[in-house]
mmCIF file of C-alpha atoms and ligand atoms in Angstrom:
data_model
loop_
_atom_site.group_PDB
_atom_site.id
_atom_site.type_symbol
_atom_site.label_atom_id
_atom_site.label_comp_id
_atom_site.label_asym_id
_atom_site.label_seq_id
_atom_site.Cartn_x
_atom_site.Cartn_y
_atom_site.Cartn_z
ATOM 1 C CA MET A 1 -0.056 0.131 0.060
ATOM 2 C CA LEU A 2 1.502 3.222 -1.038
ATOM 3 C CA SER A 3 0.966 6.549 1.007
ATOM 4 C CA ASP A 4 -1.053 9.247 -0.852
ATOM 5 C CA ASN A 5 2.091 11.490 -0.866
ATOM 6 C CA LEU A 6 4.382 8.613 -2.382
ATOM 7 C CA LEU A 7 1.389 7.626 -4.969
ATOM 8 C CA LYS A 8 1.165 11.374 -5.977
ATOM 9 C CA ASN A 9 4.914 11.689 -6.454
ATOM 10 C CA LEU A 10 5.137 8.364 -8.364
ATOM 11 C CA ASN A 11 2.407 9.549 -10.667
ATOM 12 C CA ASP A 12 4.167 12.879 -11.291
ATOM 13 C CA GLN A 13 7.248 10.886 -12.123
ATOM 14 C CA VAL A 14 5.182 8.854 -14.764
ATOM 15 C CA ASN A 15 4.136 12.116 -16.346
ATOM 16 C CA PHE A 16 7.708 13.483 -16.263
ATOM 17 C CA GLU A 17 9.067 10.219 -18.098
ATOM 18 C CA PHE A 18 6.444 10.684 -20.695
ATOM 19 C CA TYR A 19 7.453 14.217 -21.089
ATOM 20 C CA SER A 20 11.095 13.238 -21.175
ATOM 21 C CA SER A 21 10.069 11.001 -24.152
ATOM 22 C CA TYR A 22 8.350 13.708 -25.876
ATOM 23 C CA THR A 23 11.398 16.005 -25.236
ATOM 24 C CA TYR A 24 13.570 13.474 -26.970
ATOM 25 C CA LEU A 25 11.240 12.984 -29.780
ATOM 26 C CA ALA A 26 11.583 16.938 -30.371
ATOM 27 C CA MET A 27 15.120 16.693 -30.183
ATOM 28 C CA ALA A 28 15.006 13.958 -32.674
ATOM 29 C CA ALA A 29 13.041 16.212 -35.189
ATOM 30 C CA TYR A 30 15.478 19.064 -34.767
ATOM 31 C CA ALA A 31 18.500 16.653 -35.727
ATOM 32 C CA GLU A 32 16.415 15.493 -38.454
ATOM 33 C CA SER A 33 15.732 18.936 -39.767
ATOM 34 C CA VAL A 34 19.553 19.788 -39.789
ATOM 35 C CA ASP A 35 20.347 16.567 -41.768
ATOM 36 C CA LEU A 36 21.830 14.532 -38.749
ATOM 37 C CA SER A 37 19.625 11.304 -39.235
ATOM 38 C CA GLY A 38 22.028 9.307 -37.084
ATOM 39 C CA THR A 39 21.489 11.548 -34.275
ATOM 40 C CA ALA A 40 17.824 11.744 -34.828
ATOM 41 C CA ASN A 41 17.884 7.872 -34.474
ATOM 42 C CA PHE A 42 19.754 8.267 -31.194
ATOM 43 C CA PHE A 43 17.099 10.483 -29.742
ATOM 44 C CA ARG A 44 14.169 8.451 -31.316
ATOM 45 C CA VAL A 45 15.587 5.522 -29.242
ATOM 46 C CA GLN A 46 16.160 7.550 -26.223
ATOM 47 C CA ALA A 47 12.350 8.587 -26.390
ATOM 48 C CA GLN A 48 11.621 4.709 -26.400
ATOM 49 C CA GLU A 49 13.639 4.327 -23.316
ATOM 50 C CA GLU A 50 11.719 7.028 -21.606
ATOM 51 C CA LEU A 51 8.609 5.361 -22.393
ATOM 52 C CA PHE A 52 9.908 2.231 -20.973
ATOM 53 C CA HIS A 53 10.744 4.038 -17.633
ATOM 54 C CA ALA A 54 7.174 5.543 -17.555
ATOM 55 C CA MET A 55 5.651 2.169 -18.058
ATOM 56 C CA LYS A 56 7.946 0.585 -15.420
ATOM 57 C CA LEU A 57 6.574 3.055 -12.797
ATOM 58 C CA TYR A 58 3.036 2.647 -14.224
ATOM 59 C CA ASP A 59 3.208 -0.976 -13.782
ATOM 60 C CA TYR A 60 4.482 -0.861 -10.230
ATOM 61 C CA ILE A 61 1.940 1.611 -9.054
ATOM 62 C CA PHE A 62 -0.752 -0.927 -10.188
ATOM 63 C CA GLN A 63 1.471 -3.802 -8.443
ATOM 64 C CA LYS A 64 1.013 -1.885 -5.359
ATOM 65 C CA ASN A 65 -2.673 -1.437 -5.683
ATOM 66 C CA GLY A 66 -2.422 2.171 -6.435
ATOM 67 C CA VAL A 67 -4.066 3.948 -9.449
ATOM 68 C CA VAL A 68 -2.434 5.688 -12.269
ATOM 69 C CA GLU A 69 -3.674 9.069 -12.856
ATOM 70 C CA LEU A 70 -2.429 10.431 -16.096
ATOM 71 C CA ASP A 71 -2.053 13.935 -16.704
ATOM 72 C CA LYS A 72 -1.613 16.343 -19.568
ATOM 73 C CA ILE A 73 2.048 16.247 -21.151
ATOM 74 C CA ASP A 74 3.951 19.633 -21.249
ATOM 75 C CA LYS A 75 4.893 20.946 -24.701
ATOM 76 C CA PRO A 76 8.572 19.954 -25.181
ATOM 77 C CA GLU A 77 11.263 22.546 -26.228
ATOM 78 C CA SER A 78 11.589 22.196 -30.064
ATOM 79 C CA LYS A 79 13.957 25.095 -30.896
ATOM 80 C CA TYR A 80 17.636 24.656 -30.618
ATOM 81 C CA GLU A 81 20.538 26.852 -31.470
ATOM 82 C CA SER A 82 22.871 23.964 -32.516
ATOM 83 C CA ILE A 83 23.385 20.110 -32.097
ATOM 84 C CA ILE A 84 25.624 21.102 -28.986
ATOM 85 C CA ASP A 85 22.704 22.985 -27.398
ATOM 86 C CA VAL A 86 20.608 19.858 -27.910
ATOM 87 C CA PHE A 87 23.111 17.589 -26.068
ATOM 88 C CA GLU A 88 23.747 20.197 -23.425
ATOM 89 C CA THR A 89 19.965 20.490 -22.773
ATOM 90 C CA GLY A 90 19.620 16.693 -22.779
ATOM 91 C CA TYR A 91 22.440 16.411 -20.269
ATOM 92 C CA LYS A 92 20.840 18.905 -17.996
ATOM 93 C CA HIS A 93 17.493 17.179 -18.351
ATOM 94 C CA GLU A 94 19.054 13.934 -17.181
ATOM 95 C CA GLN A 95 20.450 15.525 -14.161
ATOM 96 C CA LEU A 96 16.947 16.994 -13.347
ATOM 97 C CA VAL A 97 15.581 13.556 -13.670
ATOM 98 C CA THR A 98 18.242 12.210 -11.270
ATOM 99 C CA SER A 99 17.353 14.780 -8.776
ATOM 100 C CA ARG A 100 13.642 13.880 -9.124
ATOM 101 C CA ILE A 101 14.357 10.218 -8.652
ATOM 102 C CA TYR A 102 16.519 11.125 -5.427
ATOM 103 C CA LYS A 103 13.763 13.101 -4.061
ATOM 104 C CA LEU A 104 11.331 9.975 -4.618
ATOM 105 C CA ALA A 105 13.955 7.776 -2.808
ATOM 106 C CA ASP A 106 14.029 10.348 -0.014
ATOM 107 C CA ILE A 107 10.290 10.037 0.493
ATOM 108 C CA ALA A 108 10.272 6.168 0.195
ATOM 109 C CA SER A 109 13.029 5.968 2.693
ATOM 110 C CA GLU A 110 11.420 8.351 5.205
ATOM 111 C CA GLU A 111 8.177 6.221 4.857
ATOM 112 C CA LYS A 112 10.414 2.895 5.121
ATOM 113 C CA GLU A 113 8.514 1.729 1.897
ATOM 114 C CA HIS A 114 11.106 -1.002 1.165
ATOM 115 C CA ALA A 115 9.568 -2.136 -2.343
ATOM 116 C CA THR A 116 9.635 1.336 -3.425
ATOM 117 C CA ILE A 117 13.031 1.911 -2.335
ATOM 118 C CA SER A 118 14.219 -1.298 -4.296
ATOM 119 C CA LEU A 119 12.349 -0.156 -7.401
ATOM 120 C CA LEU A 120 14.009 3.393 -7.169
ATOM 121 C CA ARG A 121 17.430 1.777 -6.817
ATOM 122 C CA TRP A 122 16.751 0.556 -10.425
ATOM 123 C CA PHE A 123 16.135 4.131 -11.590
ATOM 124 C CA ILE A 124 19.231 5.473 -9.550
ATOM 125 C CA ASP A 125 21.477 3.044 -11.244
ATOM 126 C CA GLU A 126 19.927 3.884 -14.575
ATOM 127 C CA GLN A 127 20.419 7.507 -14.049
ATOM 128 C CA VAL A 128 24.185 6.947 -13.766
ATOM 129 C CA GLU A 129 24.046 5.442 -17.286
ATOM 130 C CA GLU A 130 21.797 8.017 -18.636
ATOM 131 C CA GLU A 131 24.137 10.930 -17.370
ATOM 132 C CA ASN A 132 27.151 9.140 -18.524
ATOM 133 C CA THR A 133 25.729 8.837 -21.996
ATOM 134 C CA PHE A 134 24.923 12.365 -22.585
ATOM 135 C CA ASN A 135 28.026 13.710 -20.826
ATOM 136 C CA THR A 136 30.172 11.422 -23.113
ATOM 137 C CA LEU A 137 28.280 12.449 -26.284
ATOM 138 C CA LEU A 138 28.442 16.143 -25.438
ATOM 139 C CA LYS A 139 32.192 15.843 -25.139
ATOM 140 C CA LYS A 140 32.529 14.162 -28.468
ATOM 141 C CA ILE A 141 30.179 16.572 -30.375
ATOM 142 C CA LYS A 142 31.979 19.578 -28.899
ATOM 143 C CA ARG A 143 35.160 18.128 -30.186
ATOM 144 C CA ALA A 144 33.383 17.329 -33.605
ATOM 145 C CA GLU A 145 31.940 20.996 -33.687
ATOM 146 C CA ASP A 146 34.396 22.496 -36.517
ATOM 147 C CA ASN A 147 35.310 19.198 -38.230
ATOM 148 C CA PRO A 148 32.644 17.903 -40.651
ATOM 149 C CA ALA A 149 34.259 14.720 -41.157
ATOM 150 C CA ALA A 150 34.181 14.057 -37.295
ATOM 151 C CA LEU A 151 30.596 15.064 -36.877
ATOM 152 C CA TYR A 152 29.617 12.912 -39.864
ATOM 153 C CA MET A 153 31.373 9.883 -38.176
ATOM 154 C CA LEU A 154 29.828 10.519 -35.087
ATOM 155 C CA ASP A 155 26.405 10.740 -36.660
ATOM 156 C CA GLU A 156 27.171 7.297 -38.420
ATOM 157 C CA GLU A 157 27.939 5.879 -34.870
ATOM 158 C CA LEU A 158 24.553 7.158 -33.321
ATOM 159 C CA ALA A 159 22.677 5.576 -36.523
ATOM 160 C CA THR A 160 23.679 2.198 -35.101
ATOM 161 C CA ARG A 161 21.730 2.791 -31.646
ATOM 162 C CA VAL A 162 18.788 0.261 -31.434
ATOM 163 C CA PHE A 163 16.273 0.053 -28.359
ATOM 164 C CA THR A 164 16.757 -3.003 -26.264
ATOM 165 C CA PRO A 165 14.777 -3.239 -23.037
ATOM 166 C CA PRO A 166 17.049 -3.183 -19.976
ATOM 167 C CA THR A 167 17.596 -6.884 -19.022
ATOM 168 C CA THR A 168 17.526 -5.975 -15.134
ATOM 169 C CA ALA A 169 14.014 -4.466 -15.551
HETATM 170 FE FE1 FEO B 1 13.913 8.270 -17.612
HETATM 171 FE FE2 FEO B 1 16.539 9.700 -18.950
HETATM 172 O O1 FEO B 1 15.504 9.201 -17.591
#
C-alpha cells in the first residue's frame, strides 16, 4: 500500500517520463531538420527508453494496488541553436531526472517503503548510465564541432543505436 504522498509523487514521475520521451522526440525532429539522421535515430531510441521508464513506474503503481492518474504532457522545447545545444539540454534534463528520482527515494526512505526503495534503486543505477551517455556524447560533439568529417562519423555511430529493453528490468 502506497501512501498518498508517495503515490502522488510516483504519478508525477510517470508524467515526467512521458514528458522526457516527448522532449527527446522533439530533439530527434531537430536533428532530422539539420540532416543529422543518425543523431535523430539516437534520440528516437532515447524517447523509447523514456516510455519504458514511464511504463515501469505505471506497472509498479498497479502492482502496489495504487491507481495511475495520467495528466497532460507539457509541450517540449523544440527550438535549439545547434546540435551542441541539444546535447547540453539533454544532459541537464538527465541531471534533473536524477534529482527527481533522489527526491522520490528520500520520500520512500522516510516512509520505510522498502519495495519502492528497491524499485528506485533500479532507477538510480539507470540514471548513472543516462547522465554518462549524455556527458560523453556532449564531449564528443564539442570536439567534432568544427570538423565536418568527425561530425559525420559521430552521426554514423549514433545511427547504429537500437532500443533494447534493459535486462535488469
Ligand atoms: Fe527516464 Fe532519461 O530518465
